[in-house]
PDB file of C-alpha atoms in Angstrom:
ATOM      1  CA  MET A 238    -126.974 -10.002-179.943  1.00 91.00           C
ATOM      2  CA  ILE A 239    -128.720  -6.798-178.505  1.00 94.00           C
ATOM      3  CA  ALA A 240    -126.683  -4.690-180.634  1.00 93.00           C
ATOM      4  CA  GLU A 241    -127.310  -6.476-183.758  1.00 94.00           C
ATOM      5  CA  PHE A 242    -131.173  -6.333-183.078  1.00 96.00           C
ATOM      6  CA  LYS A 243    -131.019  -2.565-182.437  1.00 93.00           C
ATOM      7  CA  SER A 244    -128.748  -2.020-185.625  1.00 94.00           C
ATOM      8  CA  ALA A 245    -131.688  -3.557-187.433  1.00 96.00           C
ATOM      9  CA  GLY A 246    -134.220  -1.340-185.695  1.00 95.00           C
ATOM     10  CA  ILE A 247    -135.602  -3.850-183.363  1.00 96.00           C
ATOM     11  CA  ARG A 248    -136.639  -2.841-179.930  1.00 95.00           C
ATOM     12  CA  VAL A 249    -135.101  -5.041-177.231  1.00 96.00           C
ATOM     13  CA  SER A 250    -136.731  -6.045-173.878  1.00 95.00           C
ATOM     14  CA  ILE A 251    -135.129  -8.152-171.232  1.00 95.00           C
ATOM     15  CA  PHE A 252    -137.387 -10.205-169.137  1.00 95.00           C
ATOM     16  CA  VAL A 253    -136.430  -9.504-165.300  1.00 97.00           C
ATOM     17  CA  ASP A 254    -137.574 -10.013-161.889  1.00 97.00           C
ATOM     18  CA  PRO A 255    -138.292  -6.856-159.885  1.00 97.00           C
ATOM     19  CA  ASN A 256    -134.792  -6.673-158.704  1.00 96.00           C
ATOM     20  CA  GLU A 257    -132.822  -3.316-158.826  1.00 95.00           C
ATOM     21  CA  GLU A 258    -129.529  -5.151-159.765  1.00 96.00           C
ATOM     22  CA  MET A 259    -131.197  -7.042-162.508  1.00 96.00           C
ATOM     23  CA  ILE A 260    -132.623  -3.908-163.767  1.00 97.00           C
ATOM     24  CA  GLU A 261    -129.025  -2.047-163.667  1.00 96.00           C
ATOM     25  CA  ALA A 262    -127.705  -4.875-165.448  1.00 96.00           C
ATOM     26  CA  ALA A 263    -130.386  -4.887-168.221  1.00 96.00           C
ATOM     27  CA  GLN A 264    -129.843  -1.165-168.610  1.00 95.00           C
ATOM     28  CA  THR A 265    -125.826  -2.099-169.360  1.00 95.00           C
ATOM     29  CA  THR A 266    -126.742  -4.289-172.150  1.00 95.00           C
ATOM     30  CA  GLY A 267    -128.250  -1.546-174.150  1.00 94.00           C
ATOM     31  CA  ALA A 268    -131.907  -3.035-174.100  1.00 96.00           C
ATOM     32  CA  ASP A 269    -134.519  -0.281-174.561  1.00 96.00           C
ATOM     33  CA  ARG A 270    -137.036  -1.897-172.161  1.00 97.00           C
ATOM     34  CA  ILE A 271    -137.396  -4.440-169.257  1.00 98.00           C
ATOM     35  CA  GLU A 272    -140.375  -6.751-168.848  1.00 97.00           C
ATOM     36  CA  LEU A 273    -141.054  -7.327-165.185  1.00 98.00           C
ATOM     37  CA  TYR A 274    -141.825 -11.130-164.478  1.00 98.00           C
ATOM     38  CA  THR A 275    -145.049 -10.650-162.513  1.00 98.00           C
ATOM     39  CA  GLU A 276    -145.748 -14.343-161.260  1.00 97.00           C
ATOM     40  CA  ALA A 277    -144.937 -13.539-157.814  1.00 97.00           C
ATOM     41  CA  TYR A 278    -147.073 -10.304-157.737  1.00 98.00           C
ATOM     42  CA  ALA A 279    -150.092 -12.612-158.999  1.00 97.00           C
ATOM     43  CA  LEU A 280    -149.413 -15.143-156.269  1.00 97.00           C
ATOM     44  CA  GLU A 281    -149.251 -12.767-153.427  1.00 98.00           C
ATOM     45  CA  TYR A 282    -152.032 -10.448-154.762  1.00 98.00           C
ATOM     46  CA  PRO A 283    -154.999 -12.247-153.247  1.00 98.00           C
ATOM     47  CA  LYS A 284    -153.378 -12.371-149.821  1.00 98.00           C
ATOM     48  CA  ASN A 285    -151.807  -8.771-149.645  1.00 98.00           C
ATOM     49  CA  ARG A 286    -152.003  -6.635-152.664  1.00 98.00           C
ATOM     50  CA  GLU A 287    -149.907  -3.825-151.263  1.00 98.00           C
ATOM     51  CA  LYS A 288    -147.006  -6.320-150.326  1.00 98.00           C
ATOM     52  CA  ALA A 289    -147.325  -7.913-153.628  1.00 98.00           C
ATOM     53  CA  ILE A 290    -147.097  -4.599-155.805  1.00 98.00           C
ATOM     54  CA  GLU A 291    -144.066  -2.921-153.411  1.00 98.00           C
ATOM     55  CA  PRO A 292    -140.935  -4.639-155.167  1.00 98.00           C
ATOM     56  CA  TYR A 293    -142.493  -3.905-158.571  1.00 98.00           C
ATOM     57  CA  ILE A 294    -142.991  -0.320-157.742  1.00 98.00           C
ATOM     58  CA  LYS A 295    -139.389  -0.128-156.696  1.00 98.00           C
ATOM     59  CA  ALA A 296    -138.180  -1.893-159.946  1.00 98.00           C
ATOM     60  CA  ALA A 297    -140.331   0.557-161.971  1.00 98.00           C
ATOM     61  CA  GLU A 298    -138.721   3.617-160.194  1.00 98.00           C
ATOM     62  CA  LYS A 299    -135.368   2.354-160.829  1.00 98.00           C
ATOM     63  CA  ALA A 300    -136.233   1.467-164.551  1.00 98.00           C
ATOM     64  CA  ASN A 301    -137.485   4.840-164.982  1.00 98.00           C
ATOM     65  CA  GLN A 302    -134.393   6.430-163.307  1.00 98.00           C
ATOM     66  CA  LEU A 303    -132.277   4.335-165.915  1.00 97.00           C
ATOM     67  CA  GLY A 304    -134.407   5.426-168.873  1.00 97.00           C
ATOM     68  CA  LEU A 305    -135.665   1.967-169.372  1.00 98.00           C
ATOM     69  CA  GLY A 306    -139.086   1.416-170.627  1.00 98.00           C
ATOM     70  CA  ILE A 307    -141.196  -0.936-168.885  1.00 98.00           C
ATOM     71  CA  ASN A 308    -143.342  -3.757-169.717  1.00 97.00           C
ATOM     72  CA  ALA A 309    -144.771  -6.690-167.734  1.00 97.00           C
ATOM     73  CA  GLY A 310    -146.125 -10.080-167.995  1.00 94.00           C
ATOM     74  CA  HIS A 311    -146.996 -13.451-166.498  1.00 93.00           C
ATOM     75  CA  ASP A 312    -150.034 -14.346-164.660  1.00 95.00           C
ATOM     76  CA  LEU A 313    -151.748 -10.811-164.945  1.00 97.00           C
ATOM     77  CA  ASP A 314    -155.435 -11.391-165.303  1.00 97.00           C
ATOM     78  CA  LEU A 315    -158.829  -9.499-165.065  1.00 96.00           C
ATOM     79  CA  HIS A 316    -158.361  -9.612-161.108  1.00 96.00           C
ATOM     80  CA  ASN A 317    -155.123  -8.300-160.587  1.00 97.00           C
ATOM     81  CA  LEU A 318    -154.181  -6.156-163.644  1.00 97.00           C
ATOM     82  CA  LYS A 319    -155.988  -3.009-162.932  1.00 97.00           C
ATOM     83  CA  TYR A 320    -154.390  -2.640-159.445  1.00 98.00           C
ATOM     84  CA  PHE A 321    -150.862  -3.436-161.003  1.00 98.00           C
ATOM     85  CA  SER A 322    -151.421  -1.046-164.270  1.00 97.00           C
ATOM     86  CA  GLN A 323    -152.554   1.961-161.897  1.00 96.00           C
ATOM     87  CA  ASN A 324    -149.481   1.539-159.667  1.00 97.00           C
ATOM     88  CA  ILE A 325    -146.638   0.900-161.795  1.00 98.00           C
ATOM     89  CA  PRO A 326    -145.264   4.312-162.957  1.00 97.00           C
ATOM     90  CA  GLY A 327    -144.185   4.469-166.613  1.00 96.00           C
ATOM     91  CA  LEU A 328    -145.783   0.904-167.513  1.00 97.00           C
ATOM     92  CA  LEU A 329    -145.857   0.896-171.263  1.00 97.00           C
ATOM     93  CA  GLU A 330    -147.170  -2.622-172.226  1.00 95.00           C
ATOM     94  CA  VAL A 331    -148.538  -5.817-170.679  1.00 96.00           C
ATOM     95  CA  SER A 332    -148.341  -9.413-172.027  1.00 93.00           C
ATOM     96  CA  ILE A 333    -151.324 -11.306-171.460  1.00 92.00           C
ATOM     97  CA  GLY A 334    -151.988 -14.505-173.147  1.00 87.00           C
ATOM     98  CA  HIS A 335    -152.894 -17.423-171.309  1.00 91.00           C
ATOM     99  CA  ALA A 336    -155.614 -15.625-169.125  1.00 94.00           C
ATOM    100  CA  LEU A 337    -157.105 -13.654-172.154  1.00 94.00           C
ATOM    101  CA  ILE A 338    -157.658 -16.892-174.161  1.00 94.00           C
ATOM    102  CA  CYS A 339    -159.019 -18.688-171.148  1.00 95.00           C
ATOM    103  CA  ASP A 340    -161.274 -15.830-170.407  1.00 96.00           C
ATOM    104  CA  SER A 341    -162.583 -15.596-174.057  1.00 96.00           C
ATOM    105  CA  LEU A 342    -163.706 -19.195-174.020  1.00 96.00           C
ATOM    106  CA  TYR A 343    -166.323 -17.764-171.636  1.00 96.00           C
ATOM    107  CA  PHE A 344    -166.741 -14.329-172.800  1.00 96.00           C
ATOM    108  CA  GLY A 345    -165.854 -14.248-176.498  1.00 96.00           C
ATOM    109  CA  LEU A 346    -162.517 -12.869-177.909  1.00 96.00           C
ATOM    110  CA  GLU A 347    -164.093  -9.476-178.677  1.00 96.00           C
ATOM    111  CA  ASN A 348    -165.430  -9.028-175.373  1.00 96.00           C
ATOM    112  CA  THR A 349    -162.570 -10.293-173.360  1.00 96.00           C
ATOM    113  CA  ILE A 350    -160.206  -7.933-175.296  1.00 95.00           C
ATOM    114  CA  GLN A 351    -162.488  -4.876-174.296  1.00 96.00           C
ATOM    115  CA  MET A 352    -162.602  -6.207-170.615  1.00 96.00           C
ATOM    116  CA  TYR A 353    -158.745  -6.152-170.505  1.00 96.00           C
ATOM    117  CA  LEU A 354    -158.401  -2.727-171.996  1.00 95.00           C
ATOM    118  CA  ARG A 355    -161.005  -1.289-169.407  1.00 95.00           C
ATOM    119  CA  GLN A 356    -158.667  -2.827-166.685  1.00 95.00           C
ATOM    120  CA  ILE A 357    -155.548  -0.983-168.131  1.00 92.00           C
ATOM    121  CA  ASN A 358    -157.255   2.211-169.326  1.00 87.00           C
ATOM    122  CA  GLY A 359    -159.696   2.780-166.349  1.00 72.00           C
TER     123      GLY A 359
END
């Protein structure tokens, strides 16, 4: 399936846990990128952000070594996004849906998008 998508010019990303074996397996499929599943990071972040980010840094380093692009998503929000984006080497994209829409109910969509962009861009 991945070869078919790529032959049509479609970039392919595989959703993975921050696990080096999963990243190595993703690379063998011919995928262009991985998307790190960040629920565990989001759950651990309020307790110990250094511990929470550690497996994701290792995963990103492995992906970079293998030439895979890095995306991330799930439970990233205004509280944990900045730390994540500042510490993940080679992070290209983040997927934020639920939190962004929830925040936009309070702050408005345009303001919320700007708030999230400031978390990523400094």
